Coordinates of C-alpha atoms in Angstrom, one line a residue:
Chain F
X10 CA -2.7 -153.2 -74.7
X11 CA -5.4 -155.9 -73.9
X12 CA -5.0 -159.6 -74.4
X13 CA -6.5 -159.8 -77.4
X14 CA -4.1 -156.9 -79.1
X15 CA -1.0 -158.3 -77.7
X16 CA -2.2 -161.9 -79.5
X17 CA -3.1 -159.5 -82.8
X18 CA 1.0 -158.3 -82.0
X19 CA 2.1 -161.6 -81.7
X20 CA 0.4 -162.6 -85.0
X21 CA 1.4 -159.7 -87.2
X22 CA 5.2 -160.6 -86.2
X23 CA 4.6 -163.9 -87.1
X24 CA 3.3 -163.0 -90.4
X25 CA 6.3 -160.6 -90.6
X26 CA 8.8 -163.7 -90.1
X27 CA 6.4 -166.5 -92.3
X28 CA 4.2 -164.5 -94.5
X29 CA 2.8 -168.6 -95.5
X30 CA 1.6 -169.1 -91.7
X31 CA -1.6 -170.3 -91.4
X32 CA -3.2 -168.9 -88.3
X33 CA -6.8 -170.5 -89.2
X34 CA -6.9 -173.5 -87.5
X35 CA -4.5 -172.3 -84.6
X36 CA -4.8 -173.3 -81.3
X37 CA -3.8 -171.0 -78.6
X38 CA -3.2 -173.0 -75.9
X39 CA -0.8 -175.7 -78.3
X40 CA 2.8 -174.4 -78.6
X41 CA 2.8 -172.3 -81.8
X42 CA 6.1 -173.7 -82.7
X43 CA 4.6 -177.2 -83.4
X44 CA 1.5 -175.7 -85.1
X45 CA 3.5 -172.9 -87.5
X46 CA 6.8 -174.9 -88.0
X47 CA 9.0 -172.3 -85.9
X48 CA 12.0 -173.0 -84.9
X49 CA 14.4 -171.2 -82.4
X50 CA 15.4 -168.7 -84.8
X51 CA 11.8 -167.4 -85.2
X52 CA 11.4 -166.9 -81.3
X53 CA 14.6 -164.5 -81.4
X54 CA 12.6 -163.0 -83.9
X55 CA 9.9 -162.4 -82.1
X56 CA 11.7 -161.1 -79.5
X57 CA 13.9 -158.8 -81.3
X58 CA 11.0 -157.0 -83.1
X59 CA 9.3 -156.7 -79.6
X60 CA 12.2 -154.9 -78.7
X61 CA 12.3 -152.7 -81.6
X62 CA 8.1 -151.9 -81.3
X63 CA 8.2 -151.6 -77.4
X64 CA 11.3 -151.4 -76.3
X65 CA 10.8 -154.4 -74.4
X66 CA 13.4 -156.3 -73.0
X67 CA 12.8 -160.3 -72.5
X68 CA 15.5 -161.9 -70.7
X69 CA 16.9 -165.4 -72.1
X70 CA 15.3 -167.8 -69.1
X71 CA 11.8 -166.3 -70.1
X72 CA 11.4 -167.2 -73.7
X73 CA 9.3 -169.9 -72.3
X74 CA 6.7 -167.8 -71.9
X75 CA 6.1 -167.1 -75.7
X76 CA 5.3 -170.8 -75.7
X77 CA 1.5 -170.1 -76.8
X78 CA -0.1 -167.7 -77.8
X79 CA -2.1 -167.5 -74.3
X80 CA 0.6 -167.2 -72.9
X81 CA 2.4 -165.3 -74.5
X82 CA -0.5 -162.5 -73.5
X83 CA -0.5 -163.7 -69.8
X84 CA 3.6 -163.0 -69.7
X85 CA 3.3 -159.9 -72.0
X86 CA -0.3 -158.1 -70.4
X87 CA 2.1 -156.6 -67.6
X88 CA 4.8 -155.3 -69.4
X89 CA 2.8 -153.7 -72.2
X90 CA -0.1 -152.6 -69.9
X91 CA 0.8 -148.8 -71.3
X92 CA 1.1 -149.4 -74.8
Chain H
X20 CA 30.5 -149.6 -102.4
X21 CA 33.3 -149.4 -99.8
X22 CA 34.2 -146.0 -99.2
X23 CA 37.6 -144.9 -98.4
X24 CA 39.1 -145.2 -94.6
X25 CA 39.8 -141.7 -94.9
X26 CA 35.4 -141.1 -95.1
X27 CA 34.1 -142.8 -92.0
X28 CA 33.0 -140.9 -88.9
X29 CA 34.2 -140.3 -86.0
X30 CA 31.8 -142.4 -83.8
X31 CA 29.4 -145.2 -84.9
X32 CA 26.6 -147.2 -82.7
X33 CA 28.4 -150.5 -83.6
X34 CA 31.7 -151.7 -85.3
X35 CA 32.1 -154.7 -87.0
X36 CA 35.3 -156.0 -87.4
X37 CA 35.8 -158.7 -90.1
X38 CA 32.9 -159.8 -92.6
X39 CA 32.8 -163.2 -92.9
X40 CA 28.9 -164.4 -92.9
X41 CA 28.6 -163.9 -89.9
X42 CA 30.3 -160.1 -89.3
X43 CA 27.9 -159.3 -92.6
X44 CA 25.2 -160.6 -91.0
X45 CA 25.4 -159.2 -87.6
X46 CA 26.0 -155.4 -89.6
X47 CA 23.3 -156.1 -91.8
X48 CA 20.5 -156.8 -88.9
X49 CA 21.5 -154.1 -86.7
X50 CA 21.4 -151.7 -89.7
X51 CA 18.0 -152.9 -90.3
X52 CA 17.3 -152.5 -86.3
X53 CA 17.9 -148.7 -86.7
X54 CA 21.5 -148.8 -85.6
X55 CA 24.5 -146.7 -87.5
X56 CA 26.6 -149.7 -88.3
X57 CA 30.9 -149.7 -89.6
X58 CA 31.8 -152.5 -91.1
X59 CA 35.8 -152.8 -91.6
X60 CA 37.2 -156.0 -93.5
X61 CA 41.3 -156.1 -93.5
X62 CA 41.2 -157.8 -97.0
X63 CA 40.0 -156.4 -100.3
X64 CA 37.0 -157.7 -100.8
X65 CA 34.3 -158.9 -98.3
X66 CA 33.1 -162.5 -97.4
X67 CA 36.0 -164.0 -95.1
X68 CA 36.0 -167.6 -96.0
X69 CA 33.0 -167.3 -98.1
X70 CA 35.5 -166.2 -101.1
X71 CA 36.7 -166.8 -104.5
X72 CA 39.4 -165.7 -106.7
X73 CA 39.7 -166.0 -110.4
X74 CA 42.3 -167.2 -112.7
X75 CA 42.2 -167.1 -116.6
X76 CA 39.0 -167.0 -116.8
X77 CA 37.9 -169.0 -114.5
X78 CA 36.2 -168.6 -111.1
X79 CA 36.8 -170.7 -107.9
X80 CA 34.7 -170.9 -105.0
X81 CA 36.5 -171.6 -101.6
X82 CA 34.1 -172.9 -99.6
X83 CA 30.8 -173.0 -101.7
X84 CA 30.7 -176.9 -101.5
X85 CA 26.8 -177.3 -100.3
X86 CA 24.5 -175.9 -97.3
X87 CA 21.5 -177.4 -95.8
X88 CA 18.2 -176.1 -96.6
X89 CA 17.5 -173.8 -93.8
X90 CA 19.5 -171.5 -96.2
X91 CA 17.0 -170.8 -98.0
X92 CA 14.7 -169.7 -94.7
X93 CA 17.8 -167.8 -92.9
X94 CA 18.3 -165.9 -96.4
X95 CA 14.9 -164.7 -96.6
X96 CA 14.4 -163.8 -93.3
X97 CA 18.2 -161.9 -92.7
X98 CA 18.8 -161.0 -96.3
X99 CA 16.2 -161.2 -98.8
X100 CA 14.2 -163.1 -101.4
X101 CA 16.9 -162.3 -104.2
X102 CA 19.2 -164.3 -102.2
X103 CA 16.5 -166.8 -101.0
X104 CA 15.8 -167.1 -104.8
X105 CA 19.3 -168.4 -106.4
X106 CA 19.9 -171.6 -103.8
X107 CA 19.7 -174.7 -105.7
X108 CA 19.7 -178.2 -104.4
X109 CA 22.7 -180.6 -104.8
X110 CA 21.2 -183.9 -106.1
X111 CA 24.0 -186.0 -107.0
X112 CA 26.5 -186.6 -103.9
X113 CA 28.8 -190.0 -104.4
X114 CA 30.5 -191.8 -101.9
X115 CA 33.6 -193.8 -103.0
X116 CA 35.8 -195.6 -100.7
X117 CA 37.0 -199.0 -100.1
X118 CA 34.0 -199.8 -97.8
X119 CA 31.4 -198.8 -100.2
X120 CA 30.4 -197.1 -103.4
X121 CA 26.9 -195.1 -104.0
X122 CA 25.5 -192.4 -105.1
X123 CA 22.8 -190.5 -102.9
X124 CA 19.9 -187.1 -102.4
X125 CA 21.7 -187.0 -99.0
X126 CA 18.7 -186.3 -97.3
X127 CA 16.2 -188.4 -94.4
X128 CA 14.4 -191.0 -97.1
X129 CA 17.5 -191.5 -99.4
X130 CA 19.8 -192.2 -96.3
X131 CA 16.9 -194.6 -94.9
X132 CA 16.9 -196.5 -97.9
X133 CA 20.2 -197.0 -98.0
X134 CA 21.0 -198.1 -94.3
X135 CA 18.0 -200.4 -95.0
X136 CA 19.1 -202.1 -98.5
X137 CA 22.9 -201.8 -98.8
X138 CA 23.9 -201.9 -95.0
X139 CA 21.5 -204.0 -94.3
X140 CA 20.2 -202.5 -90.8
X141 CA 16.2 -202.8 -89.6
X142 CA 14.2 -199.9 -90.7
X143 CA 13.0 -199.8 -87.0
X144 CA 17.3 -199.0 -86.1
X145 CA 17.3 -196.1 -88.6
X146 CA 14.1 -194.6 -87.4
X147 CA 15.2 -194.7 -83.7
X148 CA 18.8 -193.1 -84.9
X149 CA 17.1 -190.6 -86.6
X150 CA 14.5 -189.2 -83.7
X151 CA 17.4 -189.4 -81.4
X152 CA 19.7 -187.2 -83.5
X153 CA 17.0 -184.8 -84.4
X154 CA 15.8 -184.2 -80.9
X155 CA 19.3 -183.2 -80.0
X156 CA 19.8 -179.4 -78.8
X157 CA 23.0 -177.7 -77.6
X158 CA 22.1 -177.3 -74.0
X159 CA 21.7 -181.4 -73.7
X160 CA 24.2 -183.5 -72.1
X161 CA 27.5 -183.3 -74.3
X162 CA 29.9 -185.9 -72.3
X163 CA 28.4 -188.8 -75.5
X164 CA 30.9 -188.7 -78.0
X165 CA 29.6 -189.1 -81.2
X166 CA 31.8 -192.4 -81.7
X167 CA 29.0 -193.6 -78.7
X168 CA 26.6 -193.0 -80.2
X169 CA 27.4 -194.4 -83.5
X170 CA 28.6 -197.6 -81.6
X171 CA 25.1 -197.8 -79.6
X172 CA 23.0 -198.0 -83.0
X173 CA 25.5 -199.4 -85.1
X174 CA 27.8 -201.4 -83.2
X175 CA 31.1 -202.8 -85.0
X176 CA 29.9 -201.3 -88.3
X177 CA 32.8 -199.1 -89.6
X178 CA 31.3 -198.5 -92.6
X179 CA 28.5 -196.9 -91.3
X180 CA 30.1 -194.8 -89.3
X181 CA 31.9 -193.4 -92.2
X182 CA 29.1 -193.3 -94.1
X183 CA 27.4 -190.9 -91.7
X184 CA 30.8 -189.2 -90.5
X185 CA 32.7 -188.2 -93.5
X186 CA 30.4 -186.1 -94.9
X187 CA 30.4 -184.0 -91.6
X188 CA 34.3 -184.2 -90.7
X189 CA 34.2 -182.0 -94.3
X190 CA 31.7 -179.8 -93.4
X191 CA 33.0 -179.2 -89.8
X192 CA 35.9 -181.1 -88.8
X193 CA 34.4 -182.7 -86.1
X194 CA 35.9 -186.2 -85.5
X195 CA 34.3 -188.9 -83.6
X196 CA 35.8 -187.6 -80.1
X197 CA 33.2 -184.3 -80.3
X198 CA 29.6 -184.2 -78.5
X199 CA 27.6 -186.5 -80.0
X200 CA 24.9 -183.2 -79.7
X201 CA 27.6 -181.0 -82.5
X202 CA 26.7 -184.4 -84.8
X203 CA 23.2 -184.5 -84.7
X204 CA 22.7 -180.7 -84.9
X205 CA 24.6 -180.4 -88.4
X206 CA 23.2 -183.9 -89.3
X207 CA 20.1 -183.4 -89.2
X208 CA 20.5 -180.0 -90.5
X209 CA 21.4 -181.8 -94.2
X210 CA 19.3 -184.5 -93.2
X211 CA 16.4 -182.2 -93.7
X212 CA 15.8 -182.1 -97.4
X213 CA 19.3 -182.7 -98.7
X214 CA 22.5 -180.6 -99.8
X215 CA 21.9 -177.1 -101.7
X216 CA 24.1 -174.1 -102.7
X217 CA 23.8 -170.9 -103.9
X218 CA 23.5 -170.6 -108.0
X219 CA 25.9 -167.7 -109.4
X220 CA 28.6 -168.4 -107.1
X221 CA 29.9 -167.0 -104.0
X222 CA 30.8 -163.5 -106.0
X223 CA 27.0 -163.7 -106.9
X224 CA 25.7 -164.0 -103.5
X225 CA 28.4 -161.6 -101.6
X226 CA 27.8 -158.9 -104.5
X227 CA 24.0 -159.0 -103.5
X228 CA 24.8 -159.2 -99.7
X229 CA 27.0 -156.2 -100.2
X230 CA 23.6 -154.4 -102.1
X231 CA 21.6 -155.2 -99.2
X232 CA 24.0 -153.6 -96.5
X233 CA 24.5 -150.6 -98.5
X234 CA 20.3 -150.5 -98.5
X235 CA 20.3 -150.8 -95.0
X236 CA 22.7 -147.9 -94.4
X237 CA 26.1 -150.1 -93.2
X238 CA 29.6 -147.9 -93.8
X239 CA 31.7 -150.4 -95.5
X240 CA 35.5 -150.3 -95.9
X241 CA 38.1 -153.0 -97.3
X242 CA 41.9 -153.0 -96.8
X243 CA 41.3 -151.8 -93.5
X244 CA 43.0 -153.9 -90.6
X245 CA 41.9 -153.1 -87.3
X246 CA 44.6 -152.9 -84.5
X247 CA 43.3 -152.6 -81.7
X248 CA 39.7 -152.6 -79.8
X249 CA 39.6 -149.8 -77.3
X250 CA 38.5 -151.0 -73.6
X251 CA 38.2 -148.5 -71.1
X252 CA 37.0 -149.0 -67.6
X253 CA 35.5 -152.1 -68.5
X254 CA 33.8 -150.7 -71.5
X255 CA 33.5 -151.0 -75.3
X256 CA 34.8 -147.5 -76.4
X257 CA 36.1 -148.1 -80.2
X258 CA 39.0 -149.2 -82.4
X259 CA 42.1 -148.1 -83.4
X260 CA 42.9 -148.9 -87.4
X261 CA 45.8 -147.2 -89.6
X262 CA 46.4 -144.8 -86.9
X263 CA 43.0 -143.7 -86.2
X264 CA 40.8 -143.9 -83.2
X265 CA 36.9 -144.5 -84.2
X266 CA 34.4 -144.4 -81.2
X267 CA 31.7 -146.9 -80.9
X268 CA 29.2 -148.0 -78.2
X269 CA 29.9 -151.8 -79.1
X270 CA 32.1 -153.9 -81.3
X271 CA 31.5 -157.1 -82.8
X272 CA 34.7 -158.8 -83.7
X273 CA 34.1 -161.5 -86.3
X274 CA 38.2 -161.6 -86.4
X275 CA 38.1 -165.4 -84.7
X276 CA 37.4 -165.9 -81.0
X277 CA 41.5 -166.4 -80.2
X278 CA 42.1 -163.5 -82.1
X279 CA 39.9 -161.1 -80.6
X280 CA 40.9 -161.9 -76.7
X281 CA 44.7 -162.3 -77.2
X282 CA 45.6 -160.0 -80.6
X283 CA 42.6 -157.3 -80.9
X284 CA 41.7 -156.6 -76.7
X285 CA 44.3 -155.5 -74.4
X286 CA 44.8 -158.7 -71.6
X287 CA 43.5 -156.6 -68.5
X288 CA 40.4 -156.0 -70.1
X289 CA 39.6 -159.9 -68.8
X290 CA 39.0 -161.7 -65.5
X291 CA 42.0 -164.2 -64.7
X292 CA 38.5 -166.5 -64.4
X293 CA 37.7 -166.0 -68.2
X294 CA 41.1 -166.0 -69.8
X295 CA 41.2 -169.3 -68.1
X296 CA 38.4 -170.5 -70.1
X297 CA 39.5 -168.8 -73.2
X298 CA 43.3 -170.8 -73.1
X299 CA 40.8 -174.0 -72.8
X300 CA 39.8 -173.6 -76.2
X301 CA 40.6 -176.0 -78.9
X302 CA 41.3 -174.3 -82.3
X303 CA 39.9 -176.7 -85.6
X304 CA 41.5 -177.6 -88.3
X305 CA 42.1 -176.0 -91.5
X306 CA 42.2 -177.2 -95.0
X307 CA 44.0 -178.3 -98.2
X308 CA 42.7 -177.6 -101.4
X309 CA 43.7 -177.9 -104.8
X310 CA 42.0 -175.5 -107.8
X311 CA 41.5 -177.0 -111.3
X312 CA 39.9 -175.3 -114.2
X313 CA 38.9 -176.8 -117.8
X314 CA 40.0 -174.9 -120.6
X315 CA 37.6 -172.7 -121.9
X316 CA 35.2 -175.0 -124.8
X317 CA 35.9 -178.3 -122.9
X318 CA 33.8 -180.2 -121.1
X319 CA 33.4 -183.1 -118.9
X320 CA 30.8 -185.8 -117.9
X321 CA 28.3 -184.8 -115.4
X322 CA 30.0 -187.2 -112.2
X323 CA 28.1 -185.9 -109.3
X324 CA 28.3 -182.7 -107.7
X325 CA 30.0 -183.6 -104.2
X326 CA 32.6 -186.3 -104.0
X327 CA 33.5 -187.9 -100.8
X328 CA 36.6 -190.2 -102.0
X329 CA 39.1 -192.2 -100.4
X330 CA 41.6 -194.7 -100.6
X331 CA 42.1 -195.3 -97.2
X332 CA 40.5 -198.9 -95.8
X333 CA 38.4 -197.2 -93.2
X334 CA 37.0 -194.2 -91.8
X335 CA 39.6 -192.7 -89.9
X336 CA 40.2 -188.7 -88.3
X337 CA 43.7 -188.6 -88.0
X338 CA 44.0 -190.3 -91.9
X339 CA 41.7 -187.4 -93.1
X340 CA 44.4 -184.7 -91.6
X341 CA 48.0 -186.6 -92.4
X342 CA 49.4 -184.0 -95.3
X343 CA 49.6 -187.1 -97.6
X344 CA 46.0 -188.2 -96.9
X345 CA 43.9 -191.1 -99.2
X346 CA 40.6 -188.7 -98.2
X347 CA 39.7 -185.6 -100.3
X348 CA 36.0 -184.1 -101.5
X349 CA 35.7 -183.0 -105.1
X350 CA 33.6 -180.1 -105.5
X351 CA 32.4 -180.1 -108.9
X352 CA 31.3 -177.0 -110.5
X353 CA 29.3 -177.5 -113.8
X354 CA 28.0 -174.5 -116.3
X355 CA 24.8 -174.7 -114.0
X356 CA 26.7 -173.2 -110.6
X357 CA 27.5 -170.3 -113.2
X358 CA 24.5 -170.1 -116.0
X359 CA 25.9 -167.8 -118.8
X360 CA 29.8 -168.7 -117.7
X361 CA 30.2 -171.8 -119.9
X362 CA 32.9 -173.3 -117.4
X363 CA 33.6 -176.1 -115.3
X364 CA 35.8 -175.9 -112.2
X365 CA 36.9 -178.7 -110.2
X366 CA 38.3 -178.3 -106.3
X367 CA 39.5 -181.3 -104.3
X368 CA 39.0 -180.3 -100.3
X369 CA 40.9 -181.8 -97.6
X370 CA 41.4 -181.6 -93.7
X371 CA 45.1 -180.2 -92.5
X372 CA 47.0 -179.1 -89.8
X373 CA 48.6 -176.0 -89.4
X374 CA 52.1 -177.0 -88.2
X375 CA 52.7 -179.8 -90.9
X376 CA 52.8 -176.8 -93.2
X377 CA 54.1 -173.9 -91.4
X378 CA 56.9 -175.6 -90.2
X379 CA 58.7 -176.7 -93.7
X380 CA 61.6 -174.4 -95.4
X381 CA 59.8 -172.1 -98.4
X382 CA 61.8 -175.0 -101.2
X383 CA 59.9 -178.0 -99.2
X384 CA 56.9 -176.0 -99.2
X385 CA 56.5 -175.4 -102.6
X386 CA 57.6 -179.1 -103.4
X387 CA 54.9 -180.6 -100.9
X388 CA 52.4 -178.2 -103.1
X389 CA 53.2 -179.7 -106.3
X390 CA 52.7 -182.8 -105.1
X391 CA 49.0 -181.9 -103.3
X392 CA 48.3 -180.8 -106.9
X393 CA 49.9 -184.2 -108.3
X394 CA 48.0 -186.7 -106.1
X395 CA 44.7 -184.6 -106.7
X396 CA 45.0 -184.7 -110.2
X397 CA 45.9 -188.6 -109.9
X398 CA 42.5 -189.4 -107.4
X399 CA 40.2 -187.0 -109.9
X400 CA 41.7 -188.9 -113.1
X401 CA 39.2 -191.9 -111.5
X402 CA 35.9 -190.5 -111.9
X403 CA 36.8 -188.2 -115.0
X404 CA 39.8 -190.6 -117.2
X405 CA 42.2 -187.9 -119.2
X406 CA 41.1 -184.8 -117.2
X407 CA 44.4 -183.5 -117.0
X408 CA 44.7 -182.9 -120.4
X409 CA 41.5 -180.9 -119.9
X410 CA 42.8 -178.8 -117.7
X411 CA 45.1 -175.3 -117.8
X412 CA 45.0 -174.1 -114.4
X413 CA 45.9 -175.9 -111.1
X414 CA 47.0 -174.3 -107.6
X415 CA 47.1 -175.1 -104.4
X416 CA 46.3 -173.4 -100.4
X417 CA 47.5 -174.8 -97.6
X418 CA 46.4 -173.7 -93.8
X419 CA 49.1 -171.1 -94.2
X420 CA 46.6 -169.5 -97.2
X421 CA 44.1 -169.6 -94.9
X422 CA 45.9 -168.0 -92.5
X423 CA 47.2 -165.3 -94.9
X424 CA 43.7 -164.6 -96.1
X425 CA 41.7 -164.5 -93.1
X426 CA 43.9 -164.3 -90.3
X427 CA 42.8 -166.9 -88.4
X428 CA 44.8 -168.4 -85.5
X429 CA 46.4 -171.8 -87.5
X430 CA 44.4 -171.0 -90.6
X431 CA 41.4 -172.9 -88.8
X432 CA 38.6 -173.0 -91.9
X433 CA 36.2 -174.6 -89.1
X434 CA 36.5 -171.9 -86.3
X435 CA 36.6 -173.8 -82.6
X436 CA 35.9 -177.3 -80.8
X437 CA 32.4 -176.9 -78.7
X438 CA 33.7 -174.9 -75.4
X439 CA 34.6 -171.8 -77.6
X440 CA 30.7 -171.3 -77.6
X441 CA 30.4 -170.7 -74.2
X442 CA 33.3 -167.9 -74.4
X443 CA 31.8 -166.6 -77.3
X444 CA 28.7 -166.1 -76.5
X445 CA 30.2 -165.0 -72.6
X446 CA 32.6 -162.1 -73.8
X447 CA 30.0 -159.0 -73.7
X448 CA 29.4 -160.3 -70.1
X449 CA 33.6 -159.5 -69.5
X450 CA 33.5 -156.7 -71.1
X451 CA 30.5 -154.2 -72.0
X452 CA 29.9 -153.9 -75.5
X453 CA 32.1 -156.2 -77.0
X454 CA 30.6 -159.2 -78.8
X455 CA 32.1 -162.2 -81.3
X456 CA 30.6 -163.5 -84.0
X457 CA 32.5 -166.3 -86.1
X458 CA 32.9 -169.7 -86.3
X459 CA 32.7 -171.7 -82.9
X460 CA 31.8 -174.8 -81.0
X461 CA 31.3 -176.8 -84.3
X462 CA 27.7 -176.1 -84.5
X463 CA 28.0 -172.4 -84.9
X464 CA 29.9 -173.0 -88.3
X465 CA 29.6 -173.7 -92.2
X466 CA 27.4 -170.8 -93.9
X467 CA 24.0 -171.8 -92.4
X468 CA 25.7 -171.9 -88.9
X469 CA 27.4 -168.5 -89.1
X470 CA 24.7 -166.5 -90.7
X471 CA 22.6 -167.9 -88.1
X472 CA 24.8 -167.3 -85.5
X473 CA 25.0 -163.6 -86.6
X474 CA 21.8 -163.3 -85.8
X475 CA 21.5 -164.8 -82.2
X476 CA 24.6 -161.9 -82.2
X477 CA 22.7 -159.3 -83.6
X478 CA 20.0 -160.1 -80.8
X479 CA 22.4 -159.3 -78.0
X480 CA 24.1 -156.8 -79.2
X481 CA 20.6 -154.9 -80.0
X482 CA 19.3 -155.6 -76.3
X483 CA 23.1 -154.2 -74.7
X484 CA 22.3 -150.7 -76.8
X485 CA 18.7 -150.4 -76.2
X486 CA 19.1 -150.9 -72.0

């Protein structure tokens, strides 16, 4: 996947979770929680359904990552480099 | 529908023992993940504490006395928009005490008001109070009590500290001694938009819970105990129920955390380390409550929906458990919580220990009951003058009903103090495959908390299967 598909991922999960999100004005380098309303619950979302699409495990300590949507592709692009 | 013991297979993905909200839960997202998903409850019907039982006609909720509005998010997102669709909000919640009197939305700007104009405190104080207990998360500093905190925005002011305790000790049983963070978290919870519940009762909303497993694929049975959770080698391998060995890869025990290490999991299965931790943990209180019901084409005046009364002449934890307590919530049910029952239901809540019940002689027992039910009657005969004439049913549980119904060590209604988190959310790391959901370290509890908390669950359990 390239950067820009694993933000399209990111997005369509969100949508999943919020189907109200409002992804016009987002900015990808501001944490999406702040910018979406999510709260901690929505991450383990997120992380659950990445698990279930890609069989992708993310440990606890790096949830940080999935901060922003940037970097959520810069944590991601390694790990889903053959999907 | 449940299907008979006799039916189930002889190995499942998961087992989930109990189905309180947060057992149904848990089964309900890993059925939705894929997984092939048992679900066994010991009593007949499902919901744990989240319950009812009916009497002439009438129908009386156990613990539907009000939720904070991330219900309405959690439901959608873990259950559906069905569910999401029937919660209501709460609008009328009194206060009535000795210290002060008022009615309130229980929510940010209605508490704000109120700390400004009848407890006279700076708008600036209340703001600052507010950020503070909003910006709280579990994984901050927990050696403030919440006492501390009250003391450091509101020093001296008993009142206050009722005012923002009470509500909470009901909720929770947290006292004044627990982490200031277990406050803030459920505070601010409610403080979001206010005090909701679920329209159609909890039969309503377990029926459609019980829909949505059966959609997803979840084996349910009821009147199924479970003996015994199979450990081998370290190792999740099944349980043992009636007789009969099922096989699992995991099993999530929503049976209490107590429950599940020293009755449900042989001892050897744990480090000496970890059943240190797990003797460490302080079991909550359970409840009182009485159960009135209006005769059928009677009615009474619409006095709020939530009533936080007490004679008592201040705020006070130990008060709020003595067996002859001043302090007791009336949850009142009006037509509305039922549209197309025309009833109205009335139960008085209180906090109570385990021992001051178990201990007394089956006469004393029953005599201590009829005078819960007397004194109830008595405190509700303030807000509604006569009601007792209204009324043809009355009953009373004690923490040994609690007990009976859902097993629970001491009949706890509020699950554990805040270390049985950490052992909660630990177990699977003791022993492979087995997992607890339920009620624990304050902030993991009421609906909200242990739907929620089935989720984070769910989460762990899916990553154990899918490495």
């Amino acid at each position: 996947m390239t950067s820009e598909e694993i933000k399209n991922l990111i997005l369509e999960i969100i949508e999943d979770i919020d189907d109200e999100a409002d992804f016009e004005s987002l900015n990808p380098d501001e944490p999406l929680r702040d910018q979406l309303d999510l709260d901690s619950m929505d991450f383990l979302d997120i992380v659950m359904e990445l698990r279930k699409r890609h069989q992708l495990q993310i440990p606890e300590e790096d949830y940080p990552n999935l901060a922003t949507l940037n970097s959520c592709a810069v944590y991601l692009e390694p790990l889903l480099r053959n999907a | 529908m449940p299907v008979p013991f006799t039916q189930t297979k002889e190995t499942y993905d998961i087992i989930v023992v109990g189905s309180g909200l947060g057992g149904l839960t848990t089964a309900n997202r890993l059925a939705y993940c894929g997984h092939k998903v048992l679900l066994l409850e010991h009593h007949h019907r499902l919901g744990g504490l989240a319950t009812w039982f009916k009497r002439r006609g009438h129908i009386f909720d156990i613990s539907l006395h009000g939720f904070p509005y991330g219900m309405v998010k959690t439901c959608k997102k873990y259950w559906n928009k069905e569910i999401m669709q029937s919660i209501v909000q709460l609008k009328n919640i009194v206060f009535d005490n000795p210290q002060f009197s008022l009615q309130t939305t229980f929510d940010r700007e209605d508490f704000t008001h109120i700390l400004e104009t009848v407890f006279k405190i700076p708008v600036a104080t209340v703001n600052r109070f507010f950020t503070v207990v909003s910006g709280m998360n579990f994984y901050d500093d927990q050696t403030m009590t919440t006492r501390e905190l009250f003391e450091e925005f509101f020093p001296g002011r008993s009142d206050i500290h009722r005012f923002l305790m009470e509500p909470i000790t009901y909720a929770n049983g947290s006292t004044l001694e627990d982490p200031a963070i277990t406050y803030g978290i459920v505070f601010s919870n409610f403080m979001n938009k206010g005090v909701f519940t679920f329209e159609g009762g909890t039969d309503k909303l377990i029926g459609m819970m019980a829909d949505e497993l059966e959609r997803n694929g979840v084996t349910i049975c009821t009147n199924v105990k479970v003996d015994k959770i199979i450990v081998e080698k370290g190792k999740v391998r099944g349980i043992e129920a009636h007789g009969k060995t099922i096989g699992s890869k995991a099993v999530v025990s929503n049976s209490g955390i107590t429950n599940t290490i020293y009755n449900l999991t042989e001892r050897n299965a744990f480090s000496e380390e970890f059943l240190e931790k797990a003797a460490a943990i302080r079991i909550n209180n359970s409840s009182c409550q009485v159960y009135m019901g209006i005769k059928e084409g009677e009615g009474i005046n619409d006095v709020g929906d939530l009533l936080f009364t007490s004679t008592a002449a201040e705020f006070d934890s130990t008060e709020l458990l003595d067996r002859e307590t001043k302090s007791k919530t009336f949850s009142i049910y009006y037509p509305k919580t039922r549209p197309g029952l025309n009833r109205y239901t009335i139960v008085a809540s209180m906090n109570s220990r385990y021992e001051d019940w178990a201990e007394l002689e089956e006469d004393r027992y029953q005599e201590e009951k009829r005078s819960l039910i007397a004194r109830s009657l008595r405190d509700l005969d303030r807000y509604l003058p006569g009601v007792a004439q209204k009324i043809d049913w009355t009953e009373a549980a004690t923490p040994k009903t609690f007990n009976r119904y859902t097993l629970h060590t001491s009949g706890t209604s509020f699950g554990t103090k805040f270390e049985g988190l950490d052992v909660s959310r630990s177990i699977f790391k003791e022993v492979a495959g087995l997992f607890h959901v339920g009620s624990v370290g304050i902030i993991m509890s009421g609906w909200l908390g242990a739907i929620n908390y089935g989720v984070i669950v769910s989460n762990d359990v899916d990553s154990y299967l899918r490495s």
